PDB file of C-alpha atoms in Angstrom:
ATOM      1  CA  MET A   1       0.000   0.000   0.000  1.00  0.00           C
ATOM      2  CA  GLN A   2       1.756   3.126  -1.184  1.00  0.00           C
ATOM      3  CA  MET A   3       0.338   6.572  -0.631  1.00  0.00           C
ATOM      4  CA  ARG A   4       0.644   9.334  -3.196  1.00  0.00           C
ATOM      5  CA  LEU A   5      -0.931  12.709  -3.833  1.00  0.00           C
ATOM      6  CA  LEU A   6      -3.931  12.482  -6.147  1.00  0.00           C
ATOM      7  CA  VAL A   7      -4.984  15.593  -8.064  1.00  0.00           C
ATOM      8  CA  PRO A   8      -8.387  15.253  -9.808  1.00  0.00           C
ATOM      9  CA  ARG A   9      -8.901  17.224 -12.968  1.00  0.00           C
ATOM     10  CA  PHE A  10     -11.309  19.673 -11.317  1.00  0.00           C
ATOM     11  CA  LEU A  11      -8.491  20.777  -8.995  1.00  0.00           C
ATOM     12  CA  VAL A  12      -6.175  22.021 -11.702  1.00  0.00           C
ATOM     13  CA  ARG A  13      -8.520  24.461 -13.479  1.00  0.00           C
ATOM     14  CA  ARG A  14      -7.422  23.777 -17.078  1.00  0.00           C
ATOM     15  CA  LEU A  15      -4.002  25.374 -16.696  1.00  0.00           C
ATOM     16  CA  ALA A  16      -0.891  24.140 -18.502  1.00  0.00           C
ATOM     17  CA  PRO A  17      -0.061  20.827 -16.768  1.00  0.00           C
ATOM     18  CA  PRO A  18       3.176  21.732 -14.879  1.00  0.00           C
ATOM     19  CA  LEU A  19       1.806  25.058 -13.658  1.00  0.00           C
ATOM     20  CA  ALA A  20      -1.575  23.575 -12.820  1.00  0.00           C
ATOM     21  CA  ILE A  21      -0.112  20.815 -10.682  1.00  0.00           C
ATOM     22  CA  ALA A  22       2.243  23.228  -8.923  1.00  0.00           C
ATOM     23  CA  ILE A  23      -0.636  25.555  -8.035  1.00  0.00           C
ATOM     24  CA  ALA A  24      -2.767  22.675  -6.818  1.00  0.00           C
ATOM     25  CA  LEU A  25       0.059  21.405  -4.635  1.00  0.00           C
ATOM     26  CA  LEU A  26       0.782  24.811  -3.138  1.00  0.00           C
ATOM     27  CA  ALA A  27      -2.890  25.392  -2.468  1.00  0.00           C
ATOM     28  CA  THR A  28      -3.061  22.088  -0.628  1.00  0.00           C
ATOM     29  CA  ALA A  29      -0.457  23.260   1.847  1.00  0.00           C
ATOM     30  CA  ALA A  30      -2.374  26.407   2.664  1.00  0.00           C
ATOM     31  CA  ARG A  31      -5.177  24.924   4.727  1.00  0.00           C
ATOM     32  CA  ALA A  32      -6.327  21.615   6.123  1.00  0.00           C
ATOM     33  CA  GLN A  33      -9.463  19.847   5.009  1.00  0.00           C
ATOM     34  CA  THR A  34     -12.744  21.529   5.840  1.00  0.00           C
ATOM     35  CA  GLU A  35     -16.319  20.299   5.518  1.00  0.00           C
ATOM     36  CA  ALA A  36     -17.557  23.828   4.751  1.00  0.00           C
ATOM     37  CA  CYS A  37     -18.823  24.777   1.301  1.00  0.00           C
ATOM     38  CA  ASP A  38     -18.468  28.474   0.578  1.00  0.00           C
ATOM     39  CA  ALA A  39     -20.960  29.149  -2.205  1.00  0.00           C
ATOM     40  CA  ALA A  40     -19.860  32.793  -2.285  1.00  0.00           C
ATOM     41  CA  ALA A  41     -16.228  31.882  -2.952  1.00  0.00           C
ATOM     42  CA  ALA A  42     -16.719  31.255  -6.663  1.00  0.00           C
ATOM     43  CA  PRO A  43     -19.337  30.066  -9.134  1.00  0.00           C
ATOM     44  CA  PRO A  44     -19.599  26.312  -9.693  1.00  0.00           C
ATOM     45  CA  SER A  45     -16.541  25.056 -11.519  1.00  0.00           C
ATOM     46  CA  ALA A  46     -17.037  23.518 -14.954  1.00  0.00           C
ATOM     47  CA  ASP A  47     -14.047  21.284 -14.248  1.00  0.00           C
ATOM     48  CA  PHE A  48     -15.683  20.081 -11.040  1.00  0.00           C
ATOM     49  CA  GLU A  49     -18.867  19.264 -12.929  1.00  0.00           C
ATOM     50  CA  HIS A  50     -16.864  17.385 -15.573  1.00  0.00           C
ATOM     51  CA  TYR A  51     -15.007  15.409 -12.911  1.00  0.00           C
ATOM     52  CA  ALA A  52     -18.226  14.524 -11.085  1.00  0.00           C
ATOM     53  CA  ALA A  53     -19.926  13.451 -14.305  1.00  0.00           C
ATOM     54  CA  GLU A  54     -16.936  11.226 -15.020  1.00  0.00           C
ATOM     55  CA  GLN A  55     -16.793   9.687 -11.534  1.00  0.00           C
ATOM     56  CA  TRP A  56     -20.460   9.143 -10.669  1.00  0.00           C
ATOM     57  CA  PRO A  57     -21.076   6.303 -13.190  1.00  0.00           C
ATOM     58  CA  ARG A  58     -18.015   4.507 -11.822  1.00  0.00           C
ATOM     59  CA  GLU A  59     -19.306   5.021  -8.303  1.00  0.00           C
ATOM     60  CA  ALA A  60     -22.699   3.606  -9.320  1.00  0.00           C
ATOM     61  CA  GLU A  61     -20.957   0.424 -10.448  1.00  0.00           C
ATOM     62  CA  ARG A  62     -19.364   0.091  -7.013  1.00  0.00           C
ATOM     63  CA  PHE A  63     -22.610   0.406  -5.059  1.00  0.00           C
ATOM     64  CA  LYS A  64     -24.966  -1.473  -7.395  1.00  0.00           C
ATOM     65  CA  THR A  65     -24.658  -4.588  -5.198  1.00  0.00           C
ATOM     66  CA  ASN A  66     -25.567  -2.499  -2.140  1.00  0.00           C
ATOM     67  CA  ARG A  67     -28.354  -0.324  -3.514  1.00  0.00           C
ATOM     68  CA  GLU A  68     -30.574  -0.864  -0.481  1.00  0.00           C
ATOM     69  CA  ASN A  69     -28.018   1.051   1.616  1.00  0.00           C
ATOM     70  CA  VAL A  70     -26.195   3.381  -0.793  1.00  0.00           C
ATOM     71  CA  SER A  71     -27.659   5.854  -3.269  1.00  0.00           C
ATOM     72  CA  ARG A  72     -26.921   9.158  -4.914  1.00  0.00           C
ATOM     73  CA  GLU A  73     -29.159  12.052  -5.899  1.00  0.00           C
ATOM     74  CA  ALA A  74     -27.139  14.524  -7.979  1.00  0.00           C
ATOM     75  CA  ASP A  75     -24.447  15.924  -5.701  1.00  0.00           C
ATOM     76  CA  ARG A  76     -25.619  14.104  -2.543  1.00  0.00           C
ATOM     77  CA  LEU A  77     -24.378  10.681  -1.478  1.00  0.00           C
ATOM     78  CA  ARG A  78     -26.757   8.888   0.909  1.00  0.00           C
ATOM     79  CA  LEU A  79     -25.704   6.078   3.253  1.00  0.00           C
ATOM     80  CA  LYS A  80     -28.271   4.090   5.223  1.00  0.00           C
ATOM     81  CA  LEU A  81     -27.590   3.327   8.896  1.00  0.00           C
ATOM     82  CA  GLU A  82     -28.599   0.264  10.890  1.00  0.00           C
ATOM     83  CA  ASN A  83     -31.467   2.112  12.596  1.00  0.00           C
ATOM     84  CA  GLY A  84     -32.917   3.188   9.252  1.00  0.00           C
ATOM     85  CA  ASP A  85     -31.647   6.766   9.393  1.00  0.00           C
ATOM     86  CA  THR A  86     -29.566   8.176   6.551  1.00  0.00           C
ATOM     87  CA  VAL A  87     -26.270  10.060   6.491  1.00  0.00           C
ATOM     88  CA  GLU A  88     -26.068  12.523   3.613  1.00  0.00           C
ATOM     89  CA  LEU A  89     -22.700  13.717   2.284  1.00  0.00           C
ATOM     90  CA  ALA A  90     -22.938  16.727  -0.032  1.00  0.00           C
ATOM     91  CA  ASP A  91     -20.391  17.594  -2.714  1.00  0.00           C
ATOM     92  CA  CYS A  92     -19.233  21.185  -3.140  1.00  0.00           C
ATOM     93  CA  PRO A  93     -18.293  22.731  -6.524  1.00  0.00           C
ATOM     94  CA  HIS A  94     -17.239  26.166  -5.237  1.00  0.00           C
ATOM     95  CA  GLY A  95     -13.719  27.599  -5.288  1.00  0.00           C
ATOM     96  CA  ASP A  96     -11.110  26.412  -2.839  1.00  0.00           C
ATOM     97  CA  THR A  97     -13.729  24.643  -0.690  1.00  0.00           C
ATOM     98  CA  ALA A  98     -14.527  22.262  -3.573  1.00  0.00           C
ATOM     99  CA  HIS A  99     -14.711  18.592  -2.659  1.00  0.00           C
ATOM    100  CA  VAL A 100     -16.418  15.387  -3.776  1.00  0.00           C
ATOM    101  CA  TYR A 101     -17.633  12.365  -1.795  1.00  0.00           C
ATOM    102  CA  LEU A 102     -17.316   9.105  -3.731  1.00  0.00           C
ATOM    103  CA  TYR A 103     -18.476   5.785  -2.322  1.00  0.00           C
ATOM    104  CA  GLU A 104     -15.734   3.157  -2.432  1.00  0.00           C
ATOM    105  CA  ARG A 105     -17.037   0.135  -0.502  1.00  0.00           C
ATOM    106  CA  TYR A 106     -18.591  -1.167   2.685  1.00  0.00           C
ATOM    107  CA  ASP A 107     -16.070  -2.589   5.142  1.00  0.00           C
ATOM    108  CA  GLU A 108     -17.600  -5.656   6.781  1.00  0.00           C
ATOM    109  CA  ALA A 109     -14.893  -6.033   9.432  1.00  0.00           C
ATOM    110  CA  GLY A 110     -15.229  -2.452  10.660  1.00  0.00           C
ATOM    111  CA  ARG A 111     -18.940  -2.033   9.884  1.00  0.00           C
ATOM    112  CA  PHE A 112     -18.268   1.285   8.166  1.00  0.00           C
ATOM    113  CA  TYR A 113     -18.617   2.805   4.720  1.00  0.00           C
ATOM    114  CA  VAL A 114     -15.382   3.866   3.034  1.00  0.00           C
ATOM    115  CA  VAL A 115     -15.868   7.134   1.128  1.00  0.00           C
ATOM    116  CA  ARG A 116     -13.134   8.778  -0.947  1.00  0.00           C
ATOM    117  CA  ARG A 117     -12.914  12.558  -0.636  1.00  0.00           C
ATOM    118  CA  PRO A 118     -10.846  14.362  -3.284  1.00  0.00           C
ATOM    119  CA  ALA A 119     -10.762  18.075  -2.517  1.00  0.00           C
ATOM    120  CA  PHE A 120      -9.133  21.281  -3.700  1.00  0.00           C
ATOM    121  CA  LYS A 121      -7.200  21.512  -0.445  1.00  0.00           C
ATOM    122  CA  ASP A 122      -6.651  17.868   0.401  1.00  0.00           C
ATOM    123  CA  PHE A 123      -7.245  14.182  -0.285  1.00  0.00           C
ATOM    124  CA  SER A 124      -8.680  11.853   2.321  1.00  0.00           C
ATOM    125  CA  TYR A 125     -11.161   9.106   3.123  1.00  0.00           C
ATOM    126  CA  THR A 126     -14.244   9.450   5.308  1.00  0.00           C
ATOM    127  CA  LEU A 127     -15.240   6.361   7.279  1.00  0.00           C
ATOM    128  CA  VAL A 128     -18.930   6.402   8.210  1.00  0.00           C
ATOM    129  CA  MET A 129     -19.979   3.996  10.972  1.00  0.00           C
ATOM    130  CA  ARG A 130     -23.123   2.135   9.976  1.00  0.00           C
ATOM    131  CA  ALA A 131     -24.177   1.642  13.593  1.00  0.00           C
ATOM    132  CA  GLY A 132     -24.551   5.321  14.468  1.00  0.00           C
ATOM    133  CA  GLY A 133     -23.314   7.500  11.624  1.00  0.00           C
ATOM    134  CA  LYS A 134     -20.119   8.726  13.284  1.00  0.00           C
ATOM    135  CA  GLN A 135     -17.566   9.957  10.758  1.00  0.00           C
ATOM    136  CA  TYR A 136     -13.791   9.611  10.874  1.00  0.00           C
ATOM    137  CA  THR A 137     -11.217  11.118   8.520  1.00  0.00           C
ATOM    138  CA  VAL A 138      -8.195   9.030   7.534  1.00  0.00           C
ATOM    139  CA  TYR A 139      -5.529   9.597   4.899  1.00  0.00           C
ATOM    140  CA  GLY A 140      -5.161   6.101   3.542  1.00  0.00           C
ATOM    141  CA  THR A 141      -7.331   3.065   2.910  1.00  0.00           C
ATOM    142  CA  PRO A 142      -7.823   0.740   5.913  1.00  0.00           C
ATOM    143  CA  VAL A 143      -5.613  -2.369   5.967  1.00  0.00           C
ATOM    144  CA  TRP A 144      -6.822  -4.916   8.531  1.00  0.00           C
ATOM    145  CA  SER A 145      -4.718  -7.225  10.670  1.00  0.00           C
ATOM    146  CA  GLN A 146      -5.168 -10.951  10.139  1.00  0.00           C
ATOM    147  CA  ASP A 147      -7.429 -11.297  13.199  1.00  0.00           C
ATOM    148  CA  LYS A 148      -9.556  -8.278  12.157  1.00  0.00           C
ATOM    149  CA  ALA A 149      -8.999  -6.687  15.576  1.00  0.00           C
ATOM    150  CA  ARG A 150      -7.493  -3.456  14.197  1.00  0.00           C
ATOM    151  CA  PHE A 151      -6.414  -1.773  10.984  1.00  0.00           C
ATOM    152  CA  LEU A 152      -3.667   0.572   9.883  1.00  0.00           C
ATOM    153  CA  THR A 153      -3.572   3.586   7.608  1.00  0.00           C
ATOM    154  CA  VAL A 154      -0.546   5.344   6.173  1.00  0.00           C
ATOM    155  CA  ALA A 155      -0.436   9.102   5.542  1.00  0.00           C
ATOM    156  CA  CYS A 156       2.664   9.947   3.521  1.00  0.00           C
ATOM    157  CA  SER A 157       2.875  13.228   1.615  1.00  0.00           C
ATOM    158  CA  TRP A 158       4.879  16.431   1.680  1.00  0.00           C
ATOM    159  CA  LEU A 159       2.017  18.682   0.510  1.00  0.00           C
ATOM    160  CA  PRO A 160       0.085  18.738   2.733  1.00  0.00           C
ATOM    161  CA  PRO A 161       2.787  17.705   5.224  1.00  0.00           C
ATOM    162  CA  ARG A 162       1.855  14.264   6.550  1.00  0.00           C
ATOM    163  CA  GLY A 163       3.961  11.367   7.706  1.00  0.00           C
ATOM    164  CA  THR A 164       2.154   9.030  10.078  1.00  0.00           C
ATOM    165  CA  LEU A 165       1.340   5.353  10.413  1.00  0.00           C
ATOM    166  CA  THR A 166      -1.801   5.057  12.525  1.00  0.00           C
ATOM    167  CA  VAL A 167      -3.186   1.921  14.149  1.00  0.00           C
ATOM    168  CA  HIS A 168      -6.961   2.093  14.644  1.00  0.00           C
ATOM    169  CA  ALA A 169      -9.283  -0.244  16.540  1.00  0.00           C
ATOM    170  CA  PRO A 170     -13.086  -0.459  16.953  1.00  0.00           C
ATOM    171  CA  ALA A 171     -14.191   1.056  20.272  1.00  0.00           C
ATOM    172  CA  SER A 172     -17.640   1.820  21.749  1.00  0.00           C
ATOM    173  CA  GLY A 173     -19.425   1.840  18.423  1.00  0.00           C
ATOM    174  CA  GLY A 174     -16.733   3.964  16.812  1.00  0.00           C
ATOM    175  CA  LEU A 175     -12.987   3.956  16.214  1.00  0.00           C
ATOM    176  CA  ALA A 176     -10.011   4.805  18.419  1.00  0.00           C
ATOM    177  CA  ALA A 177      -6.359   5.383  17.532  1.00  0.00           C
ATOM    178  CA  GLU A 178      -4.154   2.879  19.363  1.00  0.00           C
ATOM    179  CA  ALA A 179      -0.880   4.299  18.094  1.00  0.00           C
ATOM    180  CA  GLU A 180       0.581   6.961  15.815  1.00  0.00           C
ATOM    181  CA  ILE A 181       4.060   6.292  14.460  1.00  0.00           C
ATOM    182  CA  LYS A 182       5.912   9.170  12.812  1.00  0.00           C
ATOM    183  CA  LEU A 183       7.276   8.710   9.296  1.00  0.00           C
ATOM    184  CA  PRO A 184       9.711  11.639   9.059  1.00  0.00           C
ATOM    185  CA  THR A 185      11.073  10.807   5.615  1.00  0.00           C
ATOM    186  CA  CYS A 186       7.592  11.367   4.160  1.00  0.00           C
ATOM    187  CA  LEU A 187       7.690  14.952   5.400  1.00  0.00           C
ATOM    188  CA  ASP A 188      11.081  15.822   3.900  1.00  0.00           C
ATOM    189  CA  GLU A 189      10.084  14.314   0.528  1.00  0.00           C
ATOM    190  CA  THR A 190      12.963  11.835   0.480  1.00  0.00           C
ATOM    191  CA  GLU A 191      10.855   8.662   0.686  1.00  0.00           C
ATOM    192  CA  THR A 192       7.373   7.233   0.261  1.00  0.00           C
ATOM    193  CA  CYS A 193       6.351   4.603   2.784  1.00  0.00           C
ATOM    194  CA  SER A 194       3.996   1.627   2.844  1.00  0.00           C
ATOM    195  CA  ALA A 195       3.101  -0.847   5.586  1.00  0.00           C
ATOM    196  CA  ARG A 196       1.830  -4.406   5.920  1.00  0.00           C
ATOM    197  CA  TRP A 197       0.803  -6.742   8.717  1.00  0.00           C
ATOM    198  CA  ASP A 198       3.202  -9.681   9.171  1.00  0.00           C
ATOM    199  CA  ASN A 199       1.034 -10.848  12.077  1.00  0.00           C
ATOM    200  CA  PRO A 200      -1.531  -9.156  14.370  1.00  0.00           C
ATOM    201  CA  SER A 201       1.222  -7.728  16.594  1.00  0.00           C
ATOM    202  CA  TRP A 202       3.863  -6.961  13.955  1.00  0.00           C
ATOM    203  CA  ILE A 203       3.796  -4.304  11.226  1.00  0.00           C
ATOM    204  CA  ALA A 204       6.550  -4.077   8.617  1.00  0.00           C
ATOM    205  CA  VAL A 205       7.214  -0.605   7.179  1.00  0.00           C
ATOM    206  CA  THR A 206       9.090  -0.218   3.893  1.00  0.00           C
ATOM    207  CA  CYS A 207      10.087   3.121   2.412  1.00  0.00           C
ATOM    208  CA  THR A 208      11.394   3.729  -1.102  1.00  0.00           C
ATOM    209  CA  ARG A 209      13.482   6.627  -2.341  1.00  0.00           C
ATOM    210  CA  SER A 210      11.441   9.412  -3.942  1.00  0.00           C
ATOM    211  CA  ASP A 211      14.262  10.445  -6.271  1.00  0.00           C
ATOM    212  CA  GLY A 212      14.096   7.184  -8.213  1.00  0.00           C
ATOM    213  CA  SER A 213      17.607   6.201  -7.233  1.00  0.00           C
ATOM    214  CA  SER A 214      18.628   2.596  -6.654  1.00  0.00           C
ATOM    215  CA  ARG A 215      19.628   3.336  -3.069  1.00  0.00           C
ATOM    216  CA  ARG A 216      17.783   1.276  -0.537  1.00  0.00           C
ATOM    217  CA  GLY A 217      15.155   3.086   1.480  1.00  0.00           C
ATOM    218  CA  SER A 218      14.567   2.779   5.194  1.00  0.00           C
ATOM    219  CA  GLU A 219      12.856  -0.243   6.728  1.00  0.00           C
ATOM    220  CA  PHE A 220      11.669  -0.904  10.258  1.00  0.00           C
ATOM    221  CA  VAL A 221       9.048  -2.798  12.215  1.00  0.00           C
ATOM    222  CA  VAL A 222       6.362  -1.729  14.667  1.00  0.00           C
ATOM    223  CA  MET A 223       5.567  -4.278  17.379  1.00  0.00           C
ATOM    224  CA  LYS A 224       2.886  -4.424  20.028  1.00  0.00           C
ATOM    225  CA  GLY A 225       4.416  -5.148  23.429  1.00  0.00           C
ATOM    226  CA  SER A 226       2.976  -7.145  26.292  1.00  0.00           C
ATOM    227  CA  ASP A 227       1.898  -3.858  27.882  1.00  0.00           C
ATOM    228  CA  GLY A 228      -0.240  -3.021  24.827  1.00  0.00           C
ATOM    229  CA  THR A 229       1.971  -0.211  23.506  1.00  0.00           C
ATOM    230  CA  TRP A 230       3.311  -0.129  19.950  1.00  0.00           C
ATOM    231  CA  LYS A 231       7.069   0.411  19.599  1.00  0.00           C
ATOM    232  CA  THR A 232       9.411   0.776  16.644  1.00  0.00           C
ATOM    233  CA  PHE A 233      12.550  -1.276  16.017  1.00  0.00           C
ATOM    234  CA  GLY A 234      15.217  -1.086  13.366  1.00  0.00           C
ATOM    235  CA  ARG A 235      14.983   2.521  12.225  1.00  0.00           C
TER     236      ARG A 235
END
């Protein structure tokens, strides 16, 4: 699982490719993700509308086997909860608050919906608990341990600055972070890092050089001790 910055077409505003990507990257660093939609910031973006029109049919293919729980009406994604209520996630086409919610899948182990959220300022996933509708933001797709007791996510990018391996576990109808392990080479742009479970108490982290060189990147392991804390070895 390797994390990289994803820049949807609606983020780059039809500029020449190198300049467009540079502007999108710099804008990402300016402010963290927000759920607000500022309709006064700018008129609806034609690029946003094109991106949405391109993505929604693909999304429909993903939820067609779960239509009793997932639906879309124009720019609103609706997710049904266990008690019959509905969580509604609304897209925003306006200026630098632009973002899209795209259904990815239902996670049986965690009992949550996984929703991708490309945005002008950021890229993330929203996990929506089916039991009560609580929402959690993560910056990588959940990767479960073999015993399904917990999952990890990796956030590795230099714009916005993120370098963290997080271990999450179900707790009281929601999710709790058991550990956050810093990945400093993600922040200085020298490496990109991925992680895998070797067993339920052992995570192997492998980082590769961002410059494309043949030099070996850093590797280390994260182990859960008998006291329940997660510790790193081999940095």
